[in-house]
mmCIF file of C-alpha atoms and ligand atoms in Angstrom:
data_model
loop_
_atom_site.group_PDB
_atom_site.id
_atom_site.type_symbol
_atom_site.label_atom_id
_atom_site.label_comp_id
_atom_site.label_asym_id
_atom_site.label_seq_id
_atom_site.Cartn_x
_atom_site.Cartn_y
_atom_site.Cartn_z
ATOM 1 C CA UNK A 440 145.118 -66.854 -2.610
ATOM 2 C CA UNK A 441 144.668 -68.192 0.800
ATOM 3 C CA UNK A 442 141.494 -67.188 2.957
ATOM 4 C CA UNK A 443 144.027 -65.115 5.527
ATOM 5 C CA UNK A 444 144.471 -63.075 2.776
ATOM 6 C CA UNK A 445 140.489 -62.629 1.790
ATOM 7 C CA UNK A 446 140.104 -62.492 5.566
ATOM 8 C CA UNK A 447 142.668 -58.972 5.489
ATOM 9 C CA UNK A 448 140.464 -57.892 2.213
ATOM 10 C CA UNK A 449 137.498 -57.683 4.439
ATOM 11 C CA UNK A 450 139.224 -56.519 7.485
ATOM 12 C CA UNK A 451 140.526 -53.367 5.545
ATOM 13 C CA UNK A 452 137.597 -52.580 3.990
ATOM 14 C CA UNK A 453 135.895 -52.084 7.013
ATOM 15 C CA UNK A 454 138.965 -50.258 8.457
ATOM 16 C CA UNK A 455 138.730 -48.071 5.157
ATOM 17 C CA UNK A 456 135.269 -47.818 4.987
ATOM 18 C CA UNK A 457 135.903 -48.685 1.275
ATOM 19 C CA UNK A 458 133.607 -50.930 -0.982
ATOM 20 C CA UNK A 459 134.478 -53.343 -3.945
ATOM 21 C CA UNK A 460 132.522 -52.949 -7.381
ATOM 22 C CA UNK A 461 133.664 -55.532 -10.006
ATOM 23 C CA UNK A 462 132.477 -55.760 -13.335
ATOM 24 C CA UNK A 463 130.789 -58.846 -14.804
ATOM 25 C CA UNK A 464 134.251 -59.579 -16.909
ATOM 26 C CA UNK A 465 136.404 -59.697 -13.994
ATOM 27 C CA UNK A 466 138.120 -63.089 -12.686
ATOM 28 C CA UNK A 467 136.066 -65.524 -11.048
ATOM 29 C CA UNK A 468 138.378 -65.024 -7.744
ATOM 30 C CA UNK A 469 137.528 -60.668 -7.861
ATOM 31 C CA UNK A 470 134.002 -61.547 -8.680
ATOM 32 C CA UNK A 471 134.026 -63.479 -5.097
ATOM 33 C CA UNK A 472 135.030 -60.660 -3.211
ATOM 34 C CA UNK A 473 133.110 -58.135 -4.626
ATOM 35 C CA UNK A 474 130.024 -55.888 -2.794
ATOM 36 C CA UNK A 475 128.652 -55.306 -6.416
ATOM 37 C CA UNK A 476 128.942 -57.391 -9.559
ATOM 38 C CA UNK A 477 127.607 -55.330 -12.735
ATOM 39 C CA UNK A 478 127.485 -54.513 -15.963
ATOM 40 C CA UNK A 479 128.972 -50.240 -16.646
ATOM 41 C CA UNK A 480 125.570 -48.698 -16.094
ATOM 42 C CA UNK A 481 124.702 -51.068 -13.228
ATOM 43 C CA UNK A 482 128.451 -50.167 -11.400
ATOM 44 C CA UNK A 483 128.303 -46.373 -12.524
ATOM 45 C CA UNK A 484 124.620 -46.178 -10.774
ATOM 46 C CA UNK A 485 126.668 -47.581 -7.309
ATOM 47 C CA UNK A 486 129.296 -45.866 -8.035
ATOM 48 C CA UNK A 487 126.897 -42.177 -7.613
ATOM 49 C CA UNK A 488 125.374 -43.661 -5.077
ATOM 50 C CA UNK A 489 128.011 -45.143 -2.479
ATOM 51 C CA UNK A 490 128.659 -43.563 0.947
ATOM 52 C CA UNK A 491 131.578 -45.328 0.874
ATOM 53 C CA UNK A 492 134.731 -43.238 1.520
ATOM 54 C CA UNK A 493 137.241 -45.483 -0.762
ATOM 55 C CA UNK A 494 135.579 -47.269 -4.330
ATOM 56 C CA UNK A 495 138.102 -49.881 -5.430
ATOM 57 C CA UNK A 496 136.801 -50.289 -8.124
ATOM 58 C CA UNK A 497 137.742 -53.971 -10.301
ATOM 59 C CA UNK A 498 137.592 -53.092 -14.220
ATOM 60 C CA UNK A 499 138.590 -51.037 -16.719
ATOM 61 C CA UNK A 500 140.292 -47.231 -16.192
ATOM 62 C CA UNK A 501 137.034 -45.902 -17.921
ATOM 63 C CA UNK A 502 135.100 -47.125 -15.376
ATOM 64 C CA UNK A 503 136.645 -46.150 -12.720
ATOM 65 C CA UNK A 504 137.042 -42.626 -14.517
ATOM 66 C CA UNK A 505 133.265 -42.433 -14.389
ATOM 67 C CA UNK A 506 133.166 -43.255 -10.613
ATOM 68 C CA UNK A 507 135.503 -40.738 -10.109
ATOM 69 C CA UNK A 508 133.623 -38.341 -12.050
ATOM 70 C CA UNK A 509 129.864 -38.803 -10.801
ATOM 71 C CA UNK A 510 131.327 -39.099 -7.416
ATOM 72 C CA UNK A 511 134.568 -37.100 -7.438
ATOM 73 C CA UNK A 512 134.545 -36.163 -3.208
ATOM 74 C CA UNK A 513 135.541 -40.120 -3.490
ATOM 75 C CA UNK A 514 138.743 -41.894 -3.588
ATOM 76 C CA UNK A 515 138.672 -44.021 -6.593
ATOM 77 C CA UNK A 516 141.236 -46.852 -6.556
ATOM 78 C CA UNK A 517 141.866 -48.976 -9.564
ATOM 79 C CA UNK A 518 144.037 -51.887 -8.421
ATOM 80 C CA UNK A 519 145.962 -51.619 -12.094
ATOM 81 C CA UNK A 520 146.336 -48.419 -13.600
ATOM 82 C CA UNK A 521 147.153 -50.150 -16.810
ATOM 83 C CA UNK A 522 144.251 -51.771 -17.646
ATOM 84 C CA UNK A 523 142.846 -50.087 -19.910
ATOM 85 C CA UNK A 524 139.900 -50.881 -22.762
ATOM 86 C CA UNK A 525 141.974 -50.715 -25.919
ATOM 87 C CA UNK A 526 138.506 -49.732 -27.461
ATOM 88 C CA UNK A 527 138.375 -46.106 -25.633
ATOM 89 C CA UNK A 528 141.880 -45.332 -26.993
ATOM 90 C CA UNK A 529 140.240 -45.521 -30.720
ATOM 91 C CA UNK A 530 138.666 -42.154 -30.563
ATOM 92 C CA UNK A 531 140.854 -39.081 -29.728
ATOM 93 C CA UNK A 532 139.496 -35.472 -28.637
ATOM 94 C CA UNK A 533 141.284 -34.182 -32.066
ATOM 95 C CA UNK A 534 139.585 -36.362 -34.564
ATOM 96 C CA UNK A 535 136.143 -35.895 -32.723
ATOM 97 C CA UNK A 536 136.713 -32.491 -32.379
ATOM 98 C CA UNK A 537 137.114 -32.033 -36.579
ATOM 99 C CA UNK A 538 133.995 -34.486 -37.026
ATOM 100 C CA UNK A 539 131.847 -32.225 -34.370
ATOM 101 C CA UNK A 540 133.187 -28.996 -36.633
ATOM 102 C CA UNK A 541 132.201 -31.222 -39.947
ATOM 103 C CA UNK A 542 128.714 -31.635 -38.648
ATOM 104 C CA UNK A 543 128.007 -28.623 -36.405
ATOM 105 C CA UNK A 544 124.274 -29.437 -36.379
ATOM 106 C CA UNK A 545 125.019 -33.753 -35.159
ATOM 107 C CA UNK A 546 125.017 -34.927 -31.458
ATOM 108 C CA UNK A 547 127.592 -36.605 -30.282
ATOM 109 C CA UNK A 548 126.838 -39.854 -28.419
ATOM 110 C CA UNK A 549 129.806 -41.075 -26.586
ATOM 111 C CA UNK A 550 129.475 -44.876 -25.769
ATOM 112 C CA UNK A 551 131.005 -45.228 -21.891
ATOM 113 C CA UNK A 552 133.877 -46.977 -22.884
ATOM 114 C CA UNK A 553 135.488 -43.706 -23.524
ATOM 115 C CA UNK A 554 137.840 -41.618 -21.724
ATOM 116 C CA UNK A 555 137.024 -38.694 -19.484
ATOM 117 C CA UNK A 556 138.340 -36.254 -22.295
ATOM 118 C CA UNK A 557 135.823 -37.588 -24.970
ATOM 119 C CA UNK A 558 132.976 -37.277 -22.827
ATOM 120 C CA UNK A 559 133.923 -33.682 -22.070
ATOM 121 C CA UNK A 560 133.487 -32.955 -25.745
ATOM 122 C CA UNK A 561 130.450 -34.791 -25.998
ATOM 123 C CA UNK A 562 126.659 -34.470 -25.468
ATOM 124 C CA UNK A 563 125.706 -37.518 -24.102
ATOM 125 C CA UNK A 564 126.793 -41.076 -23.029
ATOM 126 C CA UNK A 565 124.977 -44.125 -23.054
ATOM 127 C CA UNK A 566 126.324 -47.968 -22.767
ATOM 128 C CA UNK A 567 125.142 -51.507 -24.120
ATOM 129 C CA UNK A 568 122.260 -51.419 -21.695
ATOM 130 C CA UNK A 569 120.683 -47.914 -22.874
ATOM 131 C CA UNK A 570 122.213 -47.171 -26.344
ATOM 132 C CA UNK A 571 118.827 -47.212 -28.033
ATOM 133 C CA UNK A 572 116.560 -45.314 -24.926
ATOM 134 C CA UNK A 573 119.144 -42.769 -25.196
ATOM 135 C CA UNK A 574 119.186 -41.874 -28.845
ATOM 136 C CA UNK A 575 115.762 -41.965 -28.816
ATOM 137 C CA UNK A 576 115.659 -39.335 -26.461
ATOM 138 C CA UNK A 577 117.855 -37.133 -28.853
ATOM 139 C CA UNK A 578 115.536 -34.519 -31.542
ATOM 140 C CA UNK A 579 118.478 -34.110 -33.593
ATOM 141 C CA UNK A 580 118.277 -36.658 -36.529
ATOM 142 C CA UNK A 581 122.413 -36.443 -37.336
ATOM 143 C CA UNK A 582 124.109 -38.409 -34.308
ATOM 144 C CA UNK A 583 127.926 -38.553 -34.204
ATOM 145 C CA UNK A 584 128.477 -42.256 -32.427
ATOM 146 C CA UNK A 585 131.715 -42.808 -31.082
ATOM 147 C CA UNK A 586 133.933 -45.053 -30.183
ATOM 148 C CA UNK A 587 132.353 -48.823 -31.074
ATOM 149 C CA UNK A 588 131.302 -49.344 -34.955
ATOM 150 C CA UNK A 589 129.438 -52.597 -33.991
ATOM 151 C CA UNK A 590 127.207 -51.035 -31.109
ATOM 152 C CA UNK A 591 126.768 -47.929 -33.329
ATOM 153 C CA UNK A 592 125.363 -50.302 -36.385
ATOM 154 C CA UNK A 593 123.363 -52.158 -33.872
ATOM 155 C CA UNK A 594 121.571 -48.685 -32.384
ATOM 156 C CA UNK A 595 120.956 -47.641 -35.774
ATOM 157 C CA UNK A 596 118.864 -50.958 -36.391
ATOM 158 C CA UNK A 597 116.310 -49.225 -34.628
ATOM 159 C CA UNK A 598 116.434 -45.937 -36.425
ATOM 160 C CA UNK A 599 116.503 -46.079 -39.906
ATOM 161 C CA UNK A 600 115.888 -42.373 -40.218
ATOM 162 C CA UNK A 601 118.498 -41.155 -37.927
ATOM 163 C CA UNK A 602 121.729 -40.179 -40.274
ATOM 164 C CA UNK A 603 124.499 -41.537 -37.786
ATOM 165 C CA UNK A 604 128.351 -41.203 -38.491
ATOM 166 C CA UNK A 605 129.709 -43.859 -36.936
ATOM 167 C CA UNK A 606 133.137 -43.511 -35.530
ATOM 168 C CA UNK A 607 135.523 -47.000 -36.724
ATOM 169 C CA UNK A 608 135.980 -48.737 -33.529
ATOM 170 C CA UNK A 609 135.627 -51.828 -32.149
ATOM 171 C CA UNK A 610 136.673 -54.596 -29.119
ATOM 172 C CA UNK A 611 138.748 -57.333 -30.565
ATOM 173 C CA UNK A 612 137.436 -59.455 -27.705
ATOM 174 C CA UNK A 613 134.161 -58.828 -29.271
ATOM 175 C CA UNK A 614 135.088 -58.559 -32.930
ATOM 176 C CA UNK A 615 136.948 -61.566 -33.617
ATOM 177 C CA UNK A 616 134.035 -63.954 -32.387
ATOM 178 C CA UNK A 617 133.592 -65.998 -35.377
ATOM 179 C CA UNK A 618 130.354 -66.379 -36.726
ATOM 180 C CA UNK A 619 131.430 -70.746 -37.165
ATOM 181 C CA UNK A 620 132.121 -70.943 -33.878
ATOM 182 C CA UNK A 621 128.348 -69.780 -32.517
ATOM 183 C CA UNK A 622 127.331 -72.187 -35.420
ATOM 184 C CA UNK A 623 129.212 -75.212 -33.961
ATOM 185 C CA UNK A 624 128.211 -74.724 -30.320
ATOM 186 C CA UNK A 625 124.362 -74.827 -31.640
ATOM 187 C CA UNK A 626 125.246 -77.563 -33.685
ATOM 188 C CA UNK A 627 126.241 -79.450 -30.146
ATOM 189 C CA UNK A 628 123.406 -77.668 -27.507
ATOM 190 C CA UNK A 629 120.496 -77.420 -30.570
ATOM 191 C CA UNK A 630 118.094 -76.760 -27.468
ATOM 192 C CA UNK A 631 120.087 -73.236 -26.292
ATOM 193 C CA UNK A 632 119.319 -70.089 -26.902
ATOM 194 C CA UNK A 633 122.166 -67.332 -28.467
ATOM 195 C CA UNK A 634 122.629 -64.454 -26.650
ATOM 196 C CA UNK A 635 125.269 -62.379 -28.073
ATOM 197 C CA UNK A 636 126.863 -58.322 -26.610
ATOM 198 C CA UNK A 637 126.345 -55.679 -29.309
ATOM 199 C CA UNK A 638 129.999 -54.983 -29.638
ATOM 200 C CA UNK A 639 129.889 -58.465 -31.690
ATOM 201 C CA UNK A 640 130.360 -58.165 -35.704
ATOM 202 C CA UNK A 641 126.352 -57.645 -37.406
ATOM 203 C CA UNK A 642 126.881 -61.239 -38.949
ATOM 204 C CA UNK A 643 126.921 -62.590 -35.259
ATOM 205 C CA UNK A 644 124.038 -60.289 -34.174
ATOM 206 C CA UNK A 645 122.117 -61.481 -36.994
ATOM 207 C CA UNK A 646 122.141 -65.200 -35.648
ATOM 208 C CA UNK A 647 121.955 -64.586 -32.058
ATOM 209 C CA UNK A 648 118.229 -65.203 -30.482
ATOM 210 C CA UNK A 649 119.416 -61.597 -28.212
ATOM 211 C CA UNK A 650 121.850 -58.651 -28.353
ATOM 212 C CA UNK A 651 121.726 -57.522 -24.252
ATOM 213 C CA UNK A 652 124.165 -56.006 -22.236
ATOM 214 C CA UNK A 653 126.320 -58.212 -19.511
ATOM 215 C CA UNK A 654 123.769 -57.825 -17.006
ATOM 216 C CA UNK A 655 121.204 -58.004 -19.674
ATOM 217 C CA UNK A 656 122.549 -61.492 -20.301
ATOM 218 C CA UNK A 657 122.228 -62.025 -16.625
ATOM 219 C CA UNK A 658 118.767 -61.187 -15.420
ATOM 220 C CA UNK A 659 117.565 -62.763 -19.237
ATOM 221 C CA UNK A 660 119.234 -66.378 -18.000
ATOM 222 C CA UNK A 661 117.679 -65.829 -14.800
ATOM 223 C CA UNK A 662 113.979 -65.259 -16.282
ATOM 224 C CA UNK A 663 114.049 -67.339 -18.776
ATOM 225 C CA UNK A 664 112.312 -70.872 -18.930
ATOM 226 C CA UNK A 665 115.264 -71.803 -21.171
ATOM 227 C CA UNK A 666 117.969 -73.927 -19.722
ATOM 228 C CA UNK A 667 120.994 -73.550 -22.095
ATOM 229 C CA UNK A 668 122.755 -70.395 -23.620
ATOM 230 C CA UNK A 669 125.105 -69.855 -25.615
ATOM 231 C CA UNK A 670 127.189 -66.762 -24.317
ATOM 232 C CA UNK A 671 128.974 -64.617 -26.904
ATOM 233 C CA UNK A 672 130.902 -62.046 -24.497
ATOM 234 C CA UNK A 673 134.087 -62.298 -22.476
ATOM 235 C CA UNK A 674 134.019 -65.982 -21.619
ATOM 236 C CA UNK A 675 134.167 -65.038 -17.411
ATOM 237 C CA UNK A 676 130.894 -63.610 -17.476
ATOM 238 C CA UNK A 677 130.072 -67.061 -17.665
ATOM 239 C CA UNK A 678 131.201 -68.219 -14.087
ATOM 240 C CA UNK A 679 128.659 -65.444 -12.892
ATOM 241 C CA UNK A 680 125.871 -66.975 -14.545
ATOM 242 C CA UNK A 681 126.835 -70.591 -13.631
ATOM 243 C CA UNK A 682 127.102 -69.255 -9.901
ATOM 244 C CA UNK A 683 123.962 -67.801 -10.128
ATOM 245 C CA UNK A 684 122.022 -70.010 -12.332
ATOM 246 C CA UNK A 685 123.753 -73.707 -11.003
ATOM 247 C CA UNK A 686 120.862 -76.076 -12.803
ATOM 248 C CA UNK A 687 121.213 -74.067 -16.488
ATOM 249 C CA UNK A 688 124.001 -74.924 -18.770
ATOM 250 C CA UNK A 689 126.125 -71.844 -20.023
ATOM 251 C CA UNK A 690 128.352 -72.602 -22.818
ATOM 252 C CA UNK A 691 131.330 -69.434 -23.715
ATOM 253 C CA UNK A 692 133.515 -68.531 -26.428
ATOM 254 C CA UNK A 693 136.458 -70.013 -25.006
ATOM 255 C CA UNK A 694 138.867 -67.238 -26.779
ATOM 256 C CA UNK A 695 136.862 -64.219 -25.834
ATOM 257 C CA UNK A 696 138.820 -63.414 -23.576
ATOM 258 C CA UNK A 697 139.756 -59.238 -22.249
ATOM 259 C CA UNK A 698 143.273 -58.975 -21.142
ATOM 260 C CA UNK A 699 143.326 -55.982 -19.460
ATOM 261 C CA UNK A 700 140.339 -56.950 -17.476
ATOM 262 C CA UNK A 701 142.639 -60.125 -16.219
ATOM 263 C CA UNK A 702 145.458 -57.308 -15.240
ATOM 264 C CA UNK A 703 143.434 -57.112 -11.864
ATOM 265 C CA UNK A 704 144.152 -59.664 -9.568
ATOM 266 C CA UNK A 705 143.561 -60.410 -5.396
ATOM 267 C CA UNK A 706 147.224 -59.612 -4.716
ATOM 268 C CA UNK A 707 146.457 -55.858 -6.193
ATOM 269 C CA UNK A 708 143.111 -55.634 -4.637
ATOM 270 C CA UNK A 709 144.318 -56.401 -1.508
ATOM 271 C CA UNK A 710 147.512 -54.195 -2.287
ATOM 272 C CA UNK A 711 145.189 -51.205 -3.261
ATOM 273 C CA UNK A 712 143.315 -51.714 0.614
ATOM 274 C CA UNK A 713 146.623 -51.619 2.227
ATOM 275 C CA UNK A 714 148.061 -48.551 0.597
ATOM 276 C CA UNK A 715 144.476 -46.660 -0.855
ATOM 277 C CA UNK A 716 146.792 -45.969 -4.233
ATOM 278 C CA UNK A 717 146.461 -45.905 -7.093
ATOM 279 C CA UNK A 718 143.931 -43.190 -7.366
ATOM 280 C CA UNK A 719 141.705 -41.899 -10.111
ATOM 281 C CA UNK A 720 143.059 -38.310 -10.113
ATOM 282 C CA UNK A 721 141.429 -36.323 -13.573
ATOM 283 C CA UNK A 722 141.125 -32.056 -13.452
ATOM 284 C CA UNK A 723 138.093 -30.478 -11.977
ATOM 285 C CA UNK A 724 137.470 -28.794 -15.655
ATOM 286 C CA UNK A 725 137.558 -32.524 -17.484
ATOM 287 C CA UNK A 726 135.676 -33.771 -14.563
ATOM 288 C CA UNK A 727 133.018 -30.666 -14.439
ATOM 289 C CA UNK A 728 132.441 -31.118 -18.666
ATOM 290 C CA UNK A 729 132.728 -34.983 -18.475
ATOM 291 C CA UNK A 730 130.242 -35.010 -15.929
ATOM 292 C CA UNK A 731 127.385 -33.212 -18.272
ATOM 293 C CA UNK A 732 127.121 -35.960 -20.761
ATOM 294 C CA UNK A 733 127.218 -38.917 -18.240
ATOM 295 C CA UNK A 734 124.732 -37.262 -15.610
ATOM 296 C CA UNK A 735 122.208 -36.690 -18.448
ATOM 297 C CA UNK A 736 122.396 -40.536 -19.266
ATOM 298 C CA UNK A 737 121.786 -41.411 -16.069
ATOM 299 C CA UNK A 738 118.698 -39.128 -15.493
ATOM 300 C CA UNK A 739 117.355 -41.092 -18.706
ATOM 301 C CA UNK A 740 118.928 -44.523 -19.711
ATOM 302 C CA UNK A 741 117.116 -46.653 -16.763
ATOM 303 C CA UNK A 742 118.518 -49.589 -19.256
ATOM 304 C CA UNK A 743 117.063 -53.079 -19.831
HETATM 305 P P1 13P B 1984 128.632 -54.058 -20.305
HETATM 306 O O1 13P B 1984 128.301 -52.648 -19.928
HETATM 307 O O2 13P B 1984 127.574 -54.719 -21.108
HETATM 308 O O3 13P B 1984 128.997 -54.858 -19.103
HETATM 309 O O4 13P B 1984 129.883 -54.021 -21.283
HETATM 310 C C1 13P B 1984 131.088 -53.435 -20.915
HETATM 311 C C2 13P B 1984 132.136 -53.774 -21.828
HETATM 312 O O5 13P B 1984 133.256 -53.311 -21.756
HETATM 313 C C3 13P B 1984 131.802 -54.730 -22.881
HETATM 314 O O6 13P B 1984 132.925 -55.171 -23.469
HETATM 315 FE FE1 SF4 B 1985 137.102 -52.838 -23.750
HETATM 316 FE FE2 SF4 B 1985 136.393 -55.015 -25.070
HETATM 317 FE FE3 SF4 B 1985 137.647 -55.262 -22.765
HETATM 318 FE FE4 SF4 B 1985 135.127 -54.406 -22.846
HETATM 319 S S1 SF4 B 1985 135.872 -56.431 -23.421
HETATM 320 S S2 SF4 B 1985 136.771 -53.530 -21.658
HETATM 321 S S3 SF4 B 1985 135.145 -53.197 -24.734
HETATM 322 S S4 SF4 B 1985 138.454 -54.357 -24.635
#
C-alpha cells in the first residue's frame, strides 16, 4: 500500500479522534500502523482505558467484543466482521449452560477467546497471560474451563487438587504444531531457547524451555541474555520480535499460521477510518452480564 494511503490512515485518525490497537498476530503491514501492539489482556487493558472516541480495533471479533464491552460509550470498529477465532465458536451458551446445571457447585472460567454470550453465563475470564493468577484466586475447587482443552490442561499443571472439567476445544493454528518440527529447528539452532503459547498440544509444552502468552514471548526475548528462540505461535508474531529485538535470531513455525487474523488488511483499515463501520453493536443485557466476568479479571489477572 503506498505511503499516500498510510499518510490518509493517520490523517483520519486524527480527524476521528480514533486509535488503532492490533494484536501481536496481525500482518506485519497492520502491526506498522498500529498505536498499540499486544497480546488480549495487554489490548483489553487499552481498550478500558482509551479516551479515544473510535477503537479500530485489528484482531479477532472477540476482541473487539471485549472493547466494546469494557468500554461500550465507544465505537468499536473491526475492519472485518468475519474474522472470527474458530476456537470461540467451540463452546455454545446451551452446552455450557447443561454443564453449569451438571455441576451447580463448579465455576466457570471462560478463557477470552469466547464470545460475549459465554462470558455472560460465566463467572470469570482470564487469557494466556493470567489463566493460572486467576484460578488461583477462585475458593471453589470444581472449575468448569471453557473453550481451549490445551490451555485448560496447562492451568491445571499447577493445581493438581482443583477437579476441572475441561471443555474440548482447541486452535488448529496451535494444535497442529508438530512436536518433529520444534525437534528439527533445535536440531539446526541447538543454542535457542523454546518458547511455546499454551494453546499448543501438552507433548509440545512438555519440550518447550516456556509456555508465555504473545506478549509474554515478547518482553521474555527482550530480557533474556539468550539470543535465539524458537517461536511456537502464529508465525507473524515473529516480525514483532525481529523489529524489536534486530541482533536476536527468531526462528517460527512456518505453517502456524491464523487465517482470520490475515482477513484484516490496510485497504479495510483505512476503509473502516473513512466510513467508522463496521461497528461492534452487542445488547446492553449481554453487554451488562458479559461485563461481570471480564471486569473481575481485570481487577485481578495483572498477568506475566
Ligand atoms: P495472546 O493473548 O497470548 O496474544 O493469545 C491470543 C490468541 O488468540 C492466541 O491464539
Ligand atoms: Fe483463535 Fe487460534 Fe486464531 Fe488465536 S490463533 S485467534 S486462538 S484461531
Amino acid at each position: 500500500m503506498s505511503n499516500q494511503a498510510i499518510s490518509k490512515i493517520e490523517k483520519l485518525k486524527s480527524e476521528h479522534n480514533a486509535i488503532i490497537l492490533a494484536h501481536n498476530y496481525q500482518l506485519p503491514e497492520v502491526q506498522d500502523i498500529a498505536d498499540l501492539l499486544g497480546d488480549s489482556l495487554d489490548l483489553a487493558k487499552k481498550a478500558q482505558k482509551t479516551d479515544a472516541d473510535n477503537i479500530i480495533f485489528c484482531g479477532v471479533r472477540f476482541m473487539a467484543e471485549s472493547a466494546k464491552i469494557l468500554n461500550p460509550s465507544k465505537n468499536v470498529i473491526i475492519p472485518d466482521m468475519s474474522a472470527v477465532c474458530p476456537m470461540a465458536a467451540m463452546v455454545d451458551a446451551k452446552g455450557l449452560t447443561k454443564l453449569k446445571k451438571e455441576n451447580p457447585d463448579a465455576k466457570v472460567v471462560a478463557y477470552i477467546n469466547t464470545t460475549a454470550d459465554i462470558k455472560a453465563i460465566s463467572d470469570i475470564c482470564c487469557t494466556s497471560a493470567n489463566g493460572a493468577e486467576i484460578v488461583k484466586s477462585i475458593s471453589s475447587e470444581k472449575i468448569i474451563f471453557v473453550p481451549d482443552q490445551n490451555l485448560g490442561a496447562y492451568i491445571k499443571r499447577s493445581f493438581p487438587d482443583k477437579e476441572m472439567i475441561i471443555w474440548p476445544g482447541f486452535c488448529s493454528t496451535h494444535h497442529n504444531i508438530r512436536k518433529e518440527d520444534i525437534l528439527k529447528l533445535k536440531k539446526q539452532h541447538p543454542d535457542s531457547e523454546i518458547l511455546v503459547h499454551p494453546e499448543c498440544r501438552p507433548e509440545i509444552i512438555d519440550i518447550a524451555d516456556y509456555a508465555f502468552s504473545t506478549n509474554g514471548m515478547v518482553n521474555h526475548a527482550k530480557n533474556s541474555d539468550v539470543n535465539e528462540f524458537i517461536i511456537g505461535t502464529e508465525k507473524d508474531l515473529c516480525y514483532r520480535l525481529k523489529k524489536e529485538n534486530p541482533d536476536k535470531s527468531f526462528y517460527p513455525i512456518r505453517y502456524a499460521i491464523c487465517p482470520n487474523m490475515k482477513k484484516i488488511t490496510l485497504e479495510k483499515v483505512l476503509n473502516s477510518l473513512e466510513t467508522l463501520e463496521p461497528k461492534v453493536s452487542l445488547s446492553e443485557d449481554v453487554i451488562k452480564k458479559a461485563k461481570i466476568p471480564l471486569k473481575k479479571m481485570m481487577d485481578i489477572g495483572r498477568g506475566g
